Tab-separated table of C-alpha atoms and ligand atoms in Angstrom:
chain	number	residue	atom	x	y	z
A	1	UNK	CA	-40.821	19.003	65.534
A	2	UNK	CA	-40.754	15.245	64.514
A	3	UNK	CA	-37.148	13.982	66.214
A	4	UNK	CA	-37.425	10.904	63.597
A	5	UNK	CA	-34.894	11.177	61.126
A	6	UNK	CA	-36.439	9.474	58.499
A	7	UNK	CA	-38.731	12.605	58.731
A	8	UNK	CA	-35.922	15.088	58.065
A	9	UNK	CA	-35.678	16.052	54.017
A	10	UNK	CA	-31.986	14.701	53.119
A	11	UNK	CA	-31.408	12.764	56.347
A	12	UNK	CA	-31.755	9.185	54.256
A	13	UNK	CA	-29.838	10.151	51.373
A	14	UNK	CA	-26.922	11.615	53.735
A	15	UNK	CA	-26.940	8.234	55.016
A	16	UNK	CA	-26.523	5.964	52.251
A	17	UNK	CA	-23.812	8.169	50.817
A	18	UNK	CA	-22.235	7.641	53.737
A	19	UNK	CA	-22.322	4.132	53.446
A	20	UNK	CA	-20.821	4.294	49.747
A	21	UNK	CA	-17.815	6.311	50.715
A	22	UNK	CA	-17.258	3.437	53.511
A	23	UNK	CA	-18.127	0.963	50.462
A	24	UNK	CA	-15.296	2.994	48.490
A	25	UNK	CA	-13.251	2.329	50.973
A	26	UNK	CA	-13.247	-0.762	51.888
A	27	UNK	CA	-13.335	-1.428	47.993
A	28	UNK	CA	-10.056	0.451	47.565
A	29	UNK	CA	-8.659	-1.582	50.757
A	30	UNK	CA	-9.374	-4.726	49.021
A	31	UNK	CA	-8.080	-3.613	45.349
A	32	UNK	CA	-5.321	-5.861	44.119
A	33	UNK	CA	-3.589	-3.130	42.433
A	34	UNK	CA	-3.990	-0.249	44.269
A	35	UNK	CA	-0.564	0.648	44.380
A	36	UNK	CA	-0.293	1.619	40.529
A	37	UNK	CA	-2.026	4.731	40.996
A	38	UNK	CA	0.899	5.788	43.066
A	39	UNK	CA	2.902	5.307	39.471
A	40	UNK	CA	0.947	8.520	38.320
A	41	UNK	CA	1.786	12.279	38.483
A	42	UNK	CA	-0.334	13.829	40.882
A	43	UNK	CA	-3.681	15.821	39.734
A	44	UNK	CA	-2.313	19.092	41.714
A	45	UNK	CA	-2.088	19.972	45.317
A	46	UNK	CA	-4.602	22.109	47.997
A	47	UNK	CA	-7.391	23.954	46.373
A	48	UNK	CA	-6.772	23.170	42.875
A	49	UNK	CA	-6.212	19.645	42.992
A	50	UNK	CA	-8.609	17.358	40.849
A	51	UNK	CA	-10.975	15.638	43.401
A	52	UNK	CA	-12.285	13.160	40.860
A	53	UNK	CA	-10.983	12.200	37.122
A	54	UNK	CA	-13.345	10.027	35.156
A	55	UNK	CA	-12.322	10.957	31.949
A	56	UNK	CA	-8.991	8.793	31.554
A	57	UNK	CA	-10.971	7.176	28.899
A	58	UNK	CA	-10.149	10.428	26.651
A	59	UNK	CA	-6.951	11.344	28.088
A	60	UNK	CA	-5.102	9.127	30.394
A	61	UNK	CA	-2.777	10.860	33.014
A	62	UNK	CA	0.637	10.777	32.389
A	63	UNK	CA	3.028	8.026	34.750
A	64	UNK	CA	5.938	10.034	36.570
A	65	UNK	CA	8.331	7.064	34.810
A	66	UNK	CA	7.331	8.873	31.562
A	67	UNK	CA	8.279	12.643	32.556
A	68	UNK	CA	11.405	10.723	33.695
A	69	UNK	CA	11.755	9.346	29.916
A	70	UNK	CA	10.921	12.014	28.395
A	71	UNK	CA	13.575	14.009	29.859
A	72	UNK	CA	15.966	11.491	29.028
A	73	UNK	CA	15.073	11.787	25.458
A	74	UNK	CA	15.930	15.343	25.488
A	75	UNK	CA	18.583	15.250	27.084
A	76	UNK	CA	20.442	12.120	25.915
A	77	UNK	CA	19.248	10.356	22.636
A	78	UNK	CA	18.099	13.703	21.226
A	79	UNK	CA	19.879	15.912	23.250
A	80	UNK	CA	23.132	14.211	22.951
A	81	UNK	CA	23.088	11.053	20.255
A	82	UNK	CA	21.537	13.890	18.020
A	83	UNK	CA	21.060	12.299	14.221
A	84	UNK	CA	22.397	9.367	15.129
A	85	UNK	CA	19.504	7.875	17.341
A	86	UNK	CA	18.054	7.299	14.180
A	87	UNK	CA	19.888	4.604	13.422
A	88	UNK	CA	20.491	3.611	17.212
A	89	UNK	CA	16.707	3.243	17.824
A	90	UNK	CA	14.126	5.642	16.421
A	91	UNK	CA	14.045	4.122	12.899
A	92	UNK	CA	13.098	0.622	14.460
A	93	UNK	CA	10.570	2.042	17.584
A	94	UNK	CA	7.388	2.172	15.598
A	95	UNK	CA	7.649	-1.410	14.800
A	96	UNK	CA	10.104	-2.606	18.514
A	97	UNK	CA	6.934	-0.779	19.846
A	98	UNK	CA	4.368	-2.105	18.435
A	99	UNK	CA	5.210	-5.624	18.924
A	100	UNK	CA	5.352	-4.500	22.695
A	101	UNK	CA	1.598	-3.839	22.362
A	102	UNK	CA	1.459	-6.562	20.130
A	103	UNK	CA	2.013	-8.665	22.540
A	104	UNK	CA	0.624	-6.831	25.982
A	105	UNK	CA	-2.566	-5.599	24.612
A	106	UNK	CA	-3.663	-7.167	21.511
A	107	UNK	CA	-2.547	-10.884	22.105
A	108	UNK	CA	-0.857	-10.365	18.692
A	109	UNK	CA	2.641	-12.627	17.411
A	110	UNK	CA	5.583	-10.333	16.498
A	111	UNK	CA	5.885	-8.159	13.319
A	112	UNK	CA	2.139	-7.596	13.200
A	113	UNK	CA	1.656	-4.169	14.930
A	114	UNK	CA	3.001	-0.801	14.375
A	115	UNK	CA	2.886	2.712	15.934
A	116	UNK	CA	1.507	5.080	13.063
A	117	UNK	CA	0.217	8.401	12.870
A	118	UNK	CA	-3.124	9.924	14.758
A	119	UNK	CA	-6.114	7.128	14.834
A	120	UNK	CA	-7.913	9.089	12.149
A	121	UNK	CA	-5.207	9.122	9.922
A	122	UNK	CA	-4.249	5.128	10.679
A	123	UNK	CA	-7.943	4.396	10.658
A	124	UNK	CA	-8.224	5.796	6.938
A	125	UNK	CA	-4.529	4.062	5.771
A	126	UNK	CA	-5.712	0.427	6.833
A	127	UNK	CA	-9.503	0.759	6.213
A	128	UNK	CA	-8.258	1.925	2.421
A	129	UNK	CA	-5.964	-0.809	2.280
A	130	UNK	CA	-8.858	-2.996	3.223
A	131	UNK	CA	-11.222	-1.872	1.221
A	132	UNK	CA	-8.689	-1.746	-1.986
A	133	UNK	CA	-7.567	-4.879	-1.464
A	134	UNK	CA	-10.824	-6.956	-1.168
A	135	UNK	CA	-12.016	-4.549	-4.408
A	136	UNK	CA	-8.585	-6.040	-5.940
A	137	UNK	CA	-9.535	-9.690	-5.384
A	138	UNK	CA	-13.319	-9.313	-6.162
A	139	UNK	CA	-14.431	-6.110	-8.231
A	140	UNK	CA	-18.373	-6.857	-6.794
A	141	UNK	CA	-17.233	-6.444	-2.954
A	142	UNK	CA	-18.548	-2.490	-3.031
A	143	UNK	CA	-20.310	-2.481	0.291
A	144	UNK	CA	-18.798	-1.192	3.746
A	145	UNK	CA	-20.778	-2.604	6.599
A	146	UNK	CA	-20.646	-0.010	10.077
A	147	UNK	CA	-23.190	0.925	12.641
A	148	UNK	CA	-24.383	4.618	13.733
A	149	UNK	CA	-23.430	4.163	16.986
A	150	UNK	CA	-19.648	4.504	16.190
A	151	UNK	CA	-17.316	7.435	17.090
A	152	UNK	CA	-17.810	10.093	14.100
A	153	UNK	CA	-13.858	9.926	13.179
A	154	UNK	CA	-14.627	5.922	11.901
A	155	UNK	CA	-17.974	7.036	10.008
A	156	UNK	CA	-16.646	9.861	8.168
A	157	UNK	CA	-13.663	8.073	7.700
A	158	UNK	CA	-15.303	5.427	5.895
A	159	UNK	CA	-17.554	7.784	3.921
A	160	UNK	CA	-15.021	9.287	2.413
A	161	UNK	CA	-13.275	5.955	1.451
A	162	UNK	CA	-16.836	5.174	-0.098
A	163	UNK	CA	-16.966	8.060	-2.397
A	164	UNK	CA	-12.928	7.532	-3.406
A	165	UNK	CA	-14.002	3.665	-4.178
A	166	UNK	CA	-17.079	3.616	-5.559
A	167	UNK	CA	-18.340	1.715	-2.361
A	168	UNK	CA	-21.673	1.922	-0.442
A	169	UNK	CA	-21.962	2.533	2.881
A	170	UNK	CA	-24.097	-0.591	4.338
A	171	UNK	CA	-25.317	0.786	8.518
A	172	UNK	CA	-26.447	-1.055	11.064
A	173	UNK	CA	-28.712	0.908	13.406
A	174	UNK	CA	-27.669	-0.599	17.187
A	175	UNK	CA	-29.760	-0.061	20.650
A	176	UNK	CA	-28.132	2.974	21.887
A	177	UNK	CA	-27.780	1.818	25.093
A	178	UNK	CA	-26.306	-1.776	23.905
A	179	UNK	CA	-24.683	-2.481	20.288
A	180	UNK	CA	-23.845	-4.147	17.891
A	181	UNK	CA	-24.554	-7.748	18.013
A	182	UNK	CA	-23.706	-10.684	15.629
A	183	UNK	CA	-27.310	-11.126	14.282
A	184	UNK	CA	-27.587	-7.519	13.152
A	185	UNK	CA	-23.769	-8.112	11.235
A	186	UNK	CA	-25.567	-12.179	9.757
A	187	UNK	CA	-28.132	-9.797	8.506
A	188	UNK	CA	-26.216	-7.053	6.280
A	189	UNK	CA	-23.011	-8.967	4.838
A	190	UNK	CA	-22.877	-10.352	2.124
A	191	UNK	CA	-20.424	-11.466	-0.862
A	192	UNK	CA	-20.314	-8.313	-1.658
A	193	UNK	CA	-19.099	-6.251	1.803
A	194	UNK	CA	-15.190	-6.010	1.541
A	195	UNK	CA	-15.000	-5.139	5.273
A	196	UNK	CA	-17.133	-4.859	8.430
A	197	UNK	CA	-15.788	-2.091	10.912
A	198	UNK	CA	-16.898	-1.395	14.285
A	199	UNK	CA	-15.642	-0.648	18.036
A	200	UNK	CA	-14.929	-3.281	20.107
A	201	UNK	CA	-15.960	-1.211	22.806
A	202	UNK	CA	-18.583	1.271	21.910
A	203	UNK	CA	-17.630	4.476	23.239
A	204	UNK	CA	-20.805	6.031	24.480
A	205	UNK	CA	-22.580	2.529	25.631
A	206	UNK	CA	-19.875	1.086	26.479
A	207	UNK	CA	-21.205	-2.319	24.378
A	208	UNK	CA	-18.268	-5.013	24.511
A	209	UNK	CA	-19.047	-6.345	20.840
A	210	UNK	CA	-18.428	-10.375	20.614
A	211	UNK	CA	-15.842	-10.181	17.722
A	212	UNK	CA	-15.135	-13.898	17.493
A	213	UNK	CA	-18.477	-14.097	16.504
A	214	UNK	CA	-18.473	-11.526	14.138
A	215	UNK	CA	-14.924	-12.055	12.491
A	216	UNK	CA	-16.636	-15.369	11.936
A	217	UNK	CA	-19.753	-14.852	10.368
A	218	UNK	CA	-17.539	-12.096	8.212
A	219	UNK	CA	-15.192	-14.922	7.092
A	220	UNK	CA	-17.954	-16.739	6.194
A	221	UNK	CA	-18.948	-14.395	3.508
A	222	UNK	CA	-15.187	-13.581	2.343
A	223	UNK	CA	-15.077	-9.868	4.254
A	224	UNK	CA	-12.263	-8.551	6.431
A	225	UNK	CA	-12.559	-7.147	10.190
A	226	UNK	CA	-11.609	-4.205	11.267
A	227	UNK	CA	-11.634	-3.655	14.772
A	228	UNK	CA	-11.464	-0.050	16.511
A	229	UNK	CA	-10.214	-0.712	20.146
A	230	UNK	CA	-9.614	2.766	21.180
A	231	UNK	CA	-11.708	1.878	24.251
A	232	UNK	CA	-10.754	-1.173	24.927
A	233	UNK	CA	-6.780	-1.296	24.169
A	234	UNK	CA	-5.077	-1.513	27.483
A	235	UNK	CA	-8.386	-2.684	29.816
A	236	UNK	CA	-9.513	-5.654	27.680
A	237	UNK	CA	-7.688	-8.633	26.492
A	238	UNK	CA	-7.899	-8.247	22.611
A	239	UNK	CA	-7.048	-11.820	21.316
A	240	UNK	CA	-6.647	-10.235	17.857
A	241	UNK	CA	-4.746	-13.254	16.960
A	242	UNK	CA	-6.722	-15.827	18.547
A	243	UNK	CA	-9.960	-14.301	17.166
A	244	UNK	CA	-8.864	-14.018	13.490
A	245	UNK	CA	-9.791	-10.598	13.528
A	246	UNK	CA	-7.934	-8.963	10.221
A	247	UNK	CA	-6.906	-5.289	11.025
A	248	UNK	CA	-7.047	-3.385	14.636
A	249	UNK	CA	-6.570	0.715	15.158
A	250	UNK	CA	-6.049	1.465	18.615
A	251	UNK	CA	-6.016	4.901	20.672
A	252	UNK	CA	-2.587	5.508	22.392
A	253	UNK	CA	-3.580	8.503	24.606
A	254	UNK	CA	-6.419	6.803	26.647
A	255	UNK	CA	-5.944	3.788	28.100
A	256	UNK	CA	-2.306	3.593	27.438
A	257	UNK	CA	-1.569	7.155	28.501
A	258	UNK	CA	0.795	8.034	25.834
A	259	UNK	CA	0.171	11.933	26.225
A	260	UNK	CA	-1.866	14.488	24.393
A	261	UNK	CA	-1.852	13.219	20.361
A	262	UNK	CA	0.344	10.406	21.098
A	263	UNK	CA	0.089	8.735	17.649
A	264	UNK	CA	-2.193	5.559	17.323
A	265	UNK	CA	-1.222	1.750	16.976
A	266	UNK	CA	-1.862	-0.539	14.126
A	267	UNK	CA	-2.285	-4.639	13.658
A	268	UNK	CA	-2.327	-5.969	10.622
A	269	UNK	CA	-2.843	-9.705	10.545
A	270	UNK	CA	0.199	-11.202	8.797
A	271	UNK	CA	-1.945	-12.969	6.130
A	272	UNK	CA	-2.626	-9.691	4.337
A	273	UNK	CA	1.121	-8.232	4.332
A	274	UNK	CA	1.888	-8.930	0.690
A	275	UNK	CA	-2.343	-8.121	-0.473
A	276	UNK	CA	-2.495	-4.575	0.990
A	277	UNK	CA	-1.018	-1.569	0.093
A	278	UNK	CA	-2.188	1.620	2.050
A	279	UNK	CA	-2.489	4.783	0.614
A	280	UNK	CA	-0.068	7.009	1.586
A	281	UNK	CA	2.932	5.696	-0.001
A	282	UNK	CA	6.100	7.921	1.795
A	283	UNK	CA	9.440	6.928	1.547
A	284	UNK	CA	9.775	5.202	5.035
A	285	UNK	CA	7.651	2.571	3.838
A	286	UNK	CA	9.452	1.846	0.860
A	287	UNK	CA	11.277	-1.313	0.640
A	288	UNK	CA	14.704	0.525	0.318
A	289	UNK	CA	14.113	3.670	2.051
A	290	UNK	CA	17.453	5.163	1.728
A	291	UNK	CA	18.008	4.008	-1.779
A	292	UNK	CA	15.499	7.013	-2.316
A	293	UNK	CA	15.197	5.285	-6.047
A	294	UNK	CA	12.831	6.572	-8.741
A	295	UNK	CA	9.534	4.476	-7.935
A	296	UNK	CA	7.638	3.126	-5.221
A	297	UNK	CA	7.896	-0.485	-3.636
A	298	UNK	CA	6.648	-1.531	-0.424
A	299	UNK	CA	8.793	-2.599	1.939
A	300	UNK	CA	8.134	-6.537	3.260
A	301	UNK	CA	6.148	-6.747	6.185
A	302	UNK	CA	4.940	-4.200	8.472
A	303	UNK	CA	6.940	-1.754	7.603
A	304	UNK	CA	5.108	-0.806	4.670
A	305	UNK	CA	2.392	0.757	6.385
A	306	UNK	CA	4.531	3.307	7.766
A	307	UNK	CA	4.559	6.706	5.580
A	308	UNK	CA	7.355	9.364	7.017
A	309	UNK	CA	9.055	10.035	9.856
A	310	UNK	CA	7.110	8.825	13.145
A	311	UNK	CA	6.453	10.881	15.714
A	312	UNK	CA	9.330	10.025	18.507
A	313	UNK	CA	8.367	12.536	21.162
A	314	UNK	CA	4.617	11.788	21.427
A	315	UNK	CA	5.493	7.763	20.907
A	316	UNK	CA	8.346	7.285	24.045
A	317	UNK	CA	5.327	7.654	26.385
A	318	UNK	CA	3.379	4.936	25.384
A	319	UNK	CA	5.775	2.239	27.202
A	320	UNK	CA	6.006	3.193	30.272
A	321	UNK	CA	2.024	1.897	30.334
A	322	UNK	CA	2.696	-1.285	28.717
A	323	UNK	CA	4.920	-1.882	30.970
A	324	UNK	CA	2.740	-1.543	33.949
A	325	UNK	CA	-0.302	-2.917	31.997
A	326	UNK	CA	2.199	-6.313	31.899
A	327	UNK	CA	3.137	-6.024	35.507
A	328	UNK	CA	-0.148	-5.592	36.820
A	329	UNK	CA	-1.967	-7.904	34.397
A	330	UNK	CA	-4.357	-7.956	31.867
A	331	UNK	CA	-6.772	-10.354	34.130
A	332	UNK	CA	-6.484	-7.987	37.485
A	333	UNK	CA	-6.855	-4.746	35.343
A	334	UNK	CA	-10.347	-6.103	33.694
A	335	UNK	CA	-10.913	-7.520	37.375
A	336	UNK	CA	-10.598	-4.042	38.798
A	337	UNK	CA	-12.536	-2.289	35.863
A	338	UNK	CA	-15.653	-4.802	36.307
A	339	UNK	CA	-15.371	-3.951	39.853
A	340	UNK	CA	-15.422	-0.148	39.249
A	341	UNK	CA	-18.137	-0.263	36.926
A	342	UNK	CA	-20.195	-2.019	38.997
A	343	UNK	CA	-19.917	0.054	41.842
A	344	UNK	CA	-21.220	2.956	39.734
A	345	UNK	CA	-24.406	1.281	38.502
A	346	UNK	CA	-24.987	-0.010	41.589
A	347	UNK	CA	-24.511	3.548	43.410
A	348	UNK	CA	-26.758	4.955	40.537
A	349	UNK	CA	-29.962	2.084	41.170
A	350	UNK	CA	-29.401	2.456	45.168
A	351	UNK	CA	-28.628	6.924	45.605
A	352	UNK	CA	-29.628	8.113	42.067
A	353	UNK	CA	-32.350	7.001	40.385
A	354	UNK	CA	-34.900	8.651	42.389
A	355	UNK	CA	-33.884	11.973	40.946
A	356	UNK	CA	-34.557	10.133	37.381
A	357	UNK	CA	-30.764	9.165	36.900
A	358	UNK	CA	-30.317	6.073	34.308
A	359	UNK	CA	-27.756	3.597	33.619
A	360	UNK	CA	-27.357	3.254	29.742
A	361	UNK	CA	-24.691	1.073	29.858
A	362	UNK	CA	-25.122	-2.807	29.353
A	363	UNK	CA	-25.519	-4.377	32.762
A	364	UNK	CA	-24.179	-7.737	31.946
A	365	UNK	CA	-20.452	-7.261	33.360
A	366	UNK	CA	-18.816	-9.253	30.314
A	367	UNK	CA	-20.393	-7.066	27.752
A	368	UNK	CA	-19.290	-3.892	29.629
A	369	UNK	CA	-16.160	-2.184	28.612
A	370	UNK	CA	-14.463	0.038	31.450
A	371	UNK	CA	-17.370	2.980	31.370
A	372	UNK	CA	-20.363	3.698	32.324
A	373	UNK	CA	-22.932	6.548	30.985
A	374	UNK	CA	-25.937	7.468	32.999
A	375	UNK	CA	-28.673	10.084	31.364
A	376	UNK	CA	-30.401	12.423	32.817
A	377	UNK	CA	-32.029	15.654	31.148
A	378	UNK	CA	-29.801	18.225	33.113
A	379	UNK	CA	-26.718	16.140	32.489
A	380	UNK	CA	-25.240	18.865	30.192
A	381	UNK	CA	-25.105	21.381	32.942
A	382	UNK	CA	-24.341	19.104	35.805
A	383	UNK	CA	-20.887	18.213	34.175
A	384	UNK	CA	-20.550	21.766	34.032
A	385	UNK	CA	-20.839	22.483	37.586
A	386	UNK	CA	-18.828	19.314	38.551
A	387	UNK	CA	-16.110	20.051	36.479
A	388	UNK	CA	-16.250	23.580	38.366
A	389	UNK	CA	-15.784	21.814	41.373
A	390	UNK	CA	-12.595	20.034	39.942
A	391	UNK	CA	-14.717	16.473	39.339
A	392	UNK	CA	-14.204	15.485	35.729
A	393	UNK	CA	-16.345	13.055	33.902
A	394	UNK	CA	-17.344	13.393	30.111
A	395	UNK	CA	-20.334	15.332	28.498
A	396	UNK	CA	-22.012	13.117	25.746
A	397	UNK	CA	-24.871	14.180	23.794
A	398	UNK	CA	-27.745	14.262	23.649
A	399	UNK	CA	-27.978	13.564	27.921
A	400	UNK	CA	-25.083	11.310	29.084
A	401	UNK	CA	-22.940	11.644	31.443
A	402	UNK	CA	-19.887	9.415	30.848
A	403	UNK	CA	-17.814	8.120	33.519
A	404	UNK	CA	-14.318	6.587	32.685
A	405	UNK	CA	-12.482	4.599	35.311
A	406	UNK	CA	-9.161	3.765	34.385
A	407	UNK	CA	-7.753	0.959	36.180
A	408	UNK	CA	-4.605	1.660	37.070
A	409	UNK	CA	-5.357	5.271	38.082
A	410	UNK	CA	-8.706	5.560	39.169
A	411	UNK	CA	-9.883	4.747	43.297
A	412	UNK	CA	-13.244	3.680	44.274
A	413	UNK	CA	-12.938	6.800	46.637
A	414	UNK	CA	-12.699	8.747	43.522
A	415	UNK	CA	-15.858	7.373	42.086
A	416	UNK	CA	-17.739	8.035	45.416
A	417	UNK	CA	-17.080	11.616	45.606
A	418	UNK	CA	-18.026	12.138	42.116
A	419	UNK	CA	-21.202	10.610	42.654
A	420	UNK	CA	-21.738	12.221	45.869
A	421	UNK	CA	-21.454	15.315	44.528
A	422	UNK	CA	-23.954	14.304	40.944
A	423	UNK	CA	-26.690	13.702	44.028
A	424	UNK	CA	-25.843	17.040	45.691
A	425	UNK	CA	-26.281	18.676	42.788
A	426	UNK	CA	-29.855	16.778	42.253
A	427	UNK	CA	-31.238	17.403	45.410
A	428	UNK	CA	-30.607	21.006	45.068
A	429	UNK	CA	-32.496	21.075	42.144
A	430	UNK	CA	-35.631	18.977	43.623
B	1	PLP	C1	-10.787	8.490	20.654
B	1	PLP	C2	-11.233	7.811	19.422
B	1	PLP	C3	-10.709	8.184	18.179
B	1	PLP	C4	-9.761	9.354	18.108
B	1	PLP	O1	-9.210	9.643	16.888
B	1	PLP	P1	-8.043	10.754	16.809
B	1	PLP	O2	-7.601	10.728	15.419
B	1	PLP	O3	-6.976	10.335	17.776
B	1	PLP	O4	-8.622	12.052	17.233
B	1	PLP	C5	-11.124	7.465	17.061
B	1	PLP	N1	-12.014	6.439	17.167
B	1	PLP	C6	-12.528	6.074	18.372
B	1	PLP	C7	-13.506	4.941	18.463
B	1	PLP	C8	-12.169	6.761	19.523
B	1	PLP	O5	-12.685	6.432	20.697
């Protein structure tokens, strides 16, 4: 029997995954904000714990300062102040709130943002108002200009608002693996798109679209921007202001861990206040609200994209994380996130490609939002046996495997396991 190890099936690979959990470890050691994952409620205890969770892309974990507020709210302003936190706080939070992510996330001036209903809902309120509005100024802008690769909520979203407006859907057909990019968008508007919307982070690829250059070769035709940064509110700076983008919807239940449904946020680029009018007129959007008069008038400002009574409980969770996001940073978060992401496509092109494991997420760092996929033809059934072994990434068809590191709660360790574990799996299928 051969006594060299490189001889010995598994001996190599045992060895370089050793050296990624020291890797791991040493990145963890050197991570700038480690200690904000001790901010989080712990996944469990013993047997059941969660080893690994890479899917805080789709549901961030919940910070132990929000079970704390949460209680609060039951027991004192709802509990307690009853009916009269209304008028305390709860009729200005969607809008006190917003300008908080205004200002933390989206780079956004006061009395621009609002907290809304769910993203679908918000998505179809200021995409209508978009579209209505351009129609309004110009009766020949009927085209819509969005790409396949977009989360299905946007595209049916918008295909709907086509067949209410008479518009045409105009696509642009991306690289899977990349996105969008600014010559594809020169290409399709024209005088006659009302709005371009797209992701600023795509959420399968990952693609980090360049929306200066975008909002500005849209301007230059007369069409709006509307930018969806579900996955990439809370881990990217935005600059909505700075890049003249028109109108942002943006996920509160990922990256900003507002808890299960937590209701989406909405920028509105103070321009357009007066031009748009959204389509579900309610009476908390009305200019007089509790004059309940006999027709409708928007209220000034952002208010008038607000339709009835916001959802308090699944809103108070949201700023706990924008707090954190602004004590931690905006520049170390995206520092941490680049440094995650790398680890895992470098882990992949060192430990996994040999068992046919690809990256298909860009590779270029600043066109990388904070996940990675990797494909493989078995991928479907591998996240079914790591999520049996309480390691939980994201199943994305047709073969992806997605892998969301959250900043502020995710450990290189973390990603090692999980990708420890995607190789066992591999080699015991060899
Ligand atoms: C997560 C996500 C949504 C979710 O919409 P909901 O109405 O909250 O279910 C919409 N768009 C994008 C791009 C997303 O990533």
């Amino acid at each position: 029997m051969s006594t060299d190890p490189q001889d010995r099936p598994g001996r190599t690979e045992l060895h370089h995954l050793h050296e990624l959990h020291e890797r791991a470890a040493e990145l963890d050691a050197a991570d700038e904000i480690a200690w904000t994952r001790d901010r989080f409620v712990p996944m469990g205890a013993g047997e059941s714990a969660v080893r690994a969770y890479l899917d805080g892309n789709s549901l961030g974990r919940p910070l132990r300062a929000t079970q704390r507020r949460i209680n609060d709210l039951i027991e004192s302003a709802w509990g307690t102040r009853l009916i009269r936190s209304w008028d305390e706080e709860w009729m200005e939070l969607p809008l006190t709130l917003g300008d908080r992510i205004g200002a933390v996330v989206l780079g956004a001036a006061p009395g621009q943002t609002f907290i809304g209903d769910s993203t679908t809902v918000m998505l179809y309120k200021l995409l209508r108002a978009a579209v209505a509005g351009a129609l309004t100024s110009d009766p020949r802008r009927t085209s819509i200009v969005l790409d396949t690769e977009n989360f299905p909520t946007d595209r049916y979203v918008a295909e709907g608002i086509a067949a209410e407006t008479g518009s045409r859907l105009v696509w642009i057909e991306p690289d899977p693996s990349t996105g969008v990019i600014p010559e594809q968008v020169a290409a399709v508007v024209t005088e006659q798109t009302s709005v371009v919307l797209l992701s600023h982070v795509a959420y399968k690829s990952a693609w980090v679209a360049d929306l200066a250059a975008i909002t500005e070769i849209a301007h230059d035709v007369g069409a709006l921007v509307l930018s969806d940064t579900c996955h990439s509110g809370g881990v990217l700076r935005e600059d909505v202001d700075a890049t003249g983008i028109d109108i942002a919807v943006g996920c509160s239940y990922k990256f900003l861990n507002g808890g299960p449904g937590a209701p989406a946020y909405g920028y509105v680029a103070a321009r357009h206040h007066d031009r748009l009018r959204q389509p579900i007129q309610g009476w908390m959007g009305h200019a007089e609200p509790f004059v309940m008069g006999p027709g409708y008038r928007p209220s000034p400002g952002m208010r008038r994209f607000i339709s009835g009574t916001p959802p308090i409980l699944g809103m108070v969770g949201i700023a706990d994380t924008v707090d954190l996001i602004e004590e931690a940073g905006l520049d170390r978060i995206r520092a941490k996130s680049t440094a995650l992401t790398r680890f895992v496509i470098t882990a992949v092109d060192t430990h996994l490609a040999r068992h046919g494991v690809r990256v298909v997420s860009p590779r270029e760092d600043a066109r990388r939002g904070a996940h990675v996929t990797i494909a493989h033809p078995d991928s479907r059934s591998i996240c079914a046996q790591l999520w049996s072994r309480d390691i939980i990434p994201d199943f994305r068809e047709p073969d992806g495997i997605r892998l969301g590191l959250a900043p502020l709660s995710t450990s290189f360790a973390e990603v090692a396991i999980a990708l420890t574990e995607i190789d066992d799996l591999l080699r015991r299928r060899r």
